[in-house]
PDB file of C-alpha atoms in Angstrom:
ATOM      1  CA  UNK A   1      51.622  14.646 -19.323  1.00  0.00           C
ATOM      2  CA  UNK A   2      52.216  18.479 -20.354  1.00  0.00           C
ATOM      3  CA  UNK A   3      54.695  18.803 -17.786  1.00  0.00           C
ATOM      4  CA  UNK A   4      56.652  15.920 -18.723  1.00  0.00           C
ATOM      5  CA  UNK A   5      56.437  17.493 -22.167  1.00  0.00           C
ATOM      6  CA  UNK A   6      57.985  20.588 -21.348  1.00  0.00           C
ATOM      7  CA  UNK A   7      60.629  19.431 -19.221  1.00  0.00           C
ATOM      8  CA  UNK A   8      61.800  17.019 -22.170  1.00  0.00           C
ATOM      9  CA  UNK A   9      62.377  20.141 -24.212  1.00  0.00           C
ATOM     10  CA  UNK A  10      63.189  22.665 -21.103  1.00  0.00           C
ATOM     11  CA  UNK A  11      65.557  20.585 -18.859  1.00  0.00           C
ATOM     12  CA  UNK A  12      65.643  23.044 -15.832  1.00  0.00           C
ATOM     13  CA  UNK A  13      61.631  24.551 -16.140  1.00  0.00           C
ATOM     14  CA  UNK A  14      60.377  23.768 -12.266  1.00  0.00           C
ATOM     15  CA  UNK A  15      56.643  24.467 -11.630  1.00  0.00           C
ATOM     16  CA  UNK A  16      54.496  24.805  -8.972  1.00  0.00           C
ATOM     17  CA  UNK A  17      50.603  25.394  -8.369  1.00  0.00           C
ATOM     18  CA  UNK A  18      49.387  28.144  -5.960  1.00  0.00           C
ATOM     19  CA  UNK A  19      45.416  27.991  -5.497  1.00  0.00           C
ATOM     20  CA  UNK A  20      43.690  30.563  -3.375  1.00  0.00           C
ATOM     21  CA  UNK A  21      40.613  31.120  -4.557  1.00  0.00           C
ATOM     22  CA  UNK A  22      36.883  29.133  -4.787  1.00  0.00           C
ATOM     23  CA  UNK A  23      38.419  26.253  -6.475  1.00  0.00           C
ATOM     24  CA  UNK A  24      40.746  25.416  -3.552  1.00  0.00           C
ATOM     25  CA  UNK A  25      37.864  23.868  -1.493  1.00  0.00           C
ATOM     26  CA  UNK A  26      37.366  20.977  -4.108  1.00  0.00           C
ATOM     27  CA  UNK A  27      40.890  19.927  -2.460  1.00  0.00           C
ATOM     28  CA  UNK A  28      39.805  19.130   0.529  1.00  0.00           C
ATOM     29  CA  UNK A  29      40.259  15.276   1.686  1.00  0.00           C
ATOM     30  CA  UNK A  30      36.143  14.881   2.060  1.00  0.00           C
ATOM     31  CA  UNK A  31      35.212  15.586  -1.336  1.00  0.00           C
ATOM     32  CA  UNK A  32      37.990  12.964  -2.832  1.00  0.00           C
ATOM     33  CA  UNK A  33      35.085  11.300  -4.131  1.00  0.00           C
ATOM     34  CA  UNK A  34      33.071  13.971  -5.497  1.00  0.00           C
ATOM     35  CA  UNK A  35      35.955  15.496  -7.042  1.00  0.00           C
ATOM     36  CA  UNK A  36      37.912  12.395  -8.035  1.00  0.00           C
ATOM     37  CA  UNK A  37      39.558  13.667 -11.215  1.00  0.00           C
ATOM     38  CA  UNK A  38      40.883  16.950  -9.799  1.00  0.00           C
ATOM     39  CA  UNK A  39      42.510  14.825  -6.994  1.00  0.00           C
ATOM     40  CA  UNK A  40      43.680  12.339  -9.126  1.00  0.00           C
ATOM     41  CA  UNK A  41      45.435  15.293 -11.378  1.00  0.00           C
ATOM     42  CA  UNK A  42      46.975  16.915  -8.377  1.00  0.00           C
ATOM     43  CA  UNK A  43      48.333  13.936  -7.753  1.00  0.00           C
ATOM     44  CA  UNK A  44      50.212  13.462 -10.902  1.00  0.00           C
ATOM     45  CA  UNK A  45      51.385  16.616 -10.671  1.00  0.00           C
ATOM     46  CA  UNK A  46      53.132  15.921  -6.645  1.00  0.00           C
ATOM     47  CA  UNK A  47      54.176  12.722  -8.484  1.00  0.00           C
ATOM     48  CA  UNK A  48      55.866  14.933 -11.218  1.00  0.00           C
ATOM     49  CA  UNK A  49      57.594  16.710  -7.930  1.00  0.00           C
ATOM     50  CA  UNK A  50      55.304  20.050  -8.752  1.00  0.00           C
ATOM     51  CA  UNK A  51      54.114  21.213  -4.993  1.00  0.00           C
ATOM     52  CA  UNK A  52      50.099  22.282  -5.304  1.00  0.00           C
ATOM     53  CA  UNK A  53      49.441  24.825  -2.473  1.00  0.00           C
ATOM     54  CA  UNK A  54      46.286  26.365  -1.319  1.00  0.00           C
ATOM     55  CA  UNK A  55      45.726  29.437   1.371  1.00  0.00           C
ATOM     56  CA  UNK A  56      45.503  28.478   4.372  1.00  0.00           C
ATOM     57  CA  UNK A  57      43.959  32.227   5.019  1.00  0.00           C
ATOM     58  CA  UNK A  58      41.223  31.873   2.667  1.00  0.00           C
ATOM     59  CA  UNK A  59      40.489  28.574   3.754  1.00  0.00           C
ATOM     60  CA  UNK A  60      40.205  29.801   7.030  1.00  0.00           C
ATOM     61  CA  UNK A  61      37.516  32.231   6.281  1.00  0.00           C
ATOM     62  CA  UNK A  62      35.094  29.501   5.483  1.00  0.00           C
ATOM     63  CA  UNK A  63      35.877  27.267   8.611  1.00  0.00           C
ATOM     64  CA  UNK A  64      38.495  25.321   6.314  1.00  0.00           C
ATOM     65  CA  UNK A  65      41.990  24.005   8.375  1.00  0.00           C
ATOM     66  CA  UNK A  66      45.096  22.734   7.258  1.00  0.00           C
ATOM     67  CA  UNK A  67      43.975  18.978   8.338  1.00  0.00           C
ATOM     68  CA  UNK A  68      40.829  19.508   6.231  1.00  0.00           C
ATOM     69  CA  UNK A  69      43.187  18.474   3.168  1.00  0.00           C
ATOM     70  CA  UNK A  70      45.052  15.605   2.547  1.00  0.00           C
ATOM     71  CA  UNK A  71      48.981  15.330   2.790  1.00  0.00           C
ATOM     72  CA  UNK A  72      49.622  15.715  -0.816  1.00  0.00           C
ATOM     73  CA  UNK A  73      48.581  19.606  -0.812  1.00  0.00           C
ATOM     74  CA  UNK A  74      50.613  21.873   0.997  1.00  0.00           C
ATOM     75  CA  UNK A  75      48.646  24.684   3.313  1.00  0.00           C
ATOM     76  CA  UNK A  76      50.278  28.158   2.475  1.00  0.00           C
ATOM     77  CA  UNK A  77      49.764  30.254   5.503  1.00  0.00           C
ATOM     78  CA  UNK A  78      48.182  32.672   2.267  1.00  0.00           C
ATOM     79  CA  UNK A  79      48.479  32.071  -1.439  1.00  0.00           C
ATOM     80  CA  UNK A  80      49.511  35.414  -2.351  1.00  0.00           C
ATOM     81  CA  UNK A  81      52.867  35.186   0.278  1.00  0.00           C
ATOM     82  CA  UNK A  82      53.584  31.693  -1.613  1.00  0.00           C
ATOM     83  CA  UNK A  83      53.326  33.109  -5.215  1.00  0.00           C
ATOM     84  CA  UNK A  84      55.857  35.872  -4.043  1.00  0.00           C
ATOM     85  CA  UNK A  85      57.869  33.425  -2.534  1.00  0.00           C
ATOM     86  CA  UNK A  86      58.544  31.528  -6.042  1.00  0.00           C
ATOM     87  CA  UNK A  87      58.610  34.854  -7.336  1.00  0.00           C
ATOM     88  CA  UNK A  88      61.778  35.532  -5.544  1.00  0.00           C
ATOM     89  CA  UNK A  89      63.225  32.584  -6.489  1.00  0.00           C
ATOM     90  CA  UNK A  90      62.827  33.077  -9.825  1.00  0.00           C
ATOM     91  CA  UNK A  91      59.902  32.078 -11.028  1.00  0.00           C
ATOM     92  CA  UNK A  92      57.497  33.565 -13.000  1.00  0.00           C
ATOM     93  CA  UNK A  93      53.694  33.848 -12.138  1.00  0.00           C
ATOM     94  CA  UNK A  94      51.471  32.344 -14.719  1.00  0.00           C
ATOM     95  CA  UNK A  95      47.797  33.139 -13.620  1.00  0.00           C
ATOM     96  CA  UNK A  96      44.961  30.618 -14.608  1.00  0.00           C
ATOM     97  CA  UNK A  97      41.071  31.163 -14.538  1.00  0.00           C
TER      98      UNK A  97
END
């Protein structure tokens, strides 16, 4: 995949996916089946040792929990806090629509 791809030519890249917005809700464990691909990709990606998070906060504003999604996403207590978390480690924010 693309992130096999750039590690190949950038050793030492690390990468890591920080949702908090609408999308995050496709995540949850009951729509697996609805939203098979997406599940299947984030996946891959925890297979490719790339930690997806989503907030736990904005979940929470639509009745969402942390055991409403399935052990292979990690529940930020907010998705903002985990981006400057990277941040201070060093990484750089790449923001997706």
């Amino acid at each position: 995949g693309a992130i096999e791809k750039i590690r190949a030519r950038f050793p030492q890249t690390e990468f890591a996916v920080v949702s908090h917005g609408r999308e995050e809700f496709a995540l949850q464990s009951q729509y697996q089946g609805e939203y098979t691909e997406v599940h299947q990709q984030v996946q891959s990606l925890v297979a490719d040792e790339v930690p997806v998070h989503v907030c736990e906060t904005h979940a929470g504003w639509y009745g969402v929990s942390a055991e409403d999604f399935p052990q292979y996403v990690n529940v930020a207590p907010t998705g903002p806090g985990q981006v400057r978390l990277y941040q201070e480690l060093g990484y750089e924010l790449i923001v997706m629509d």
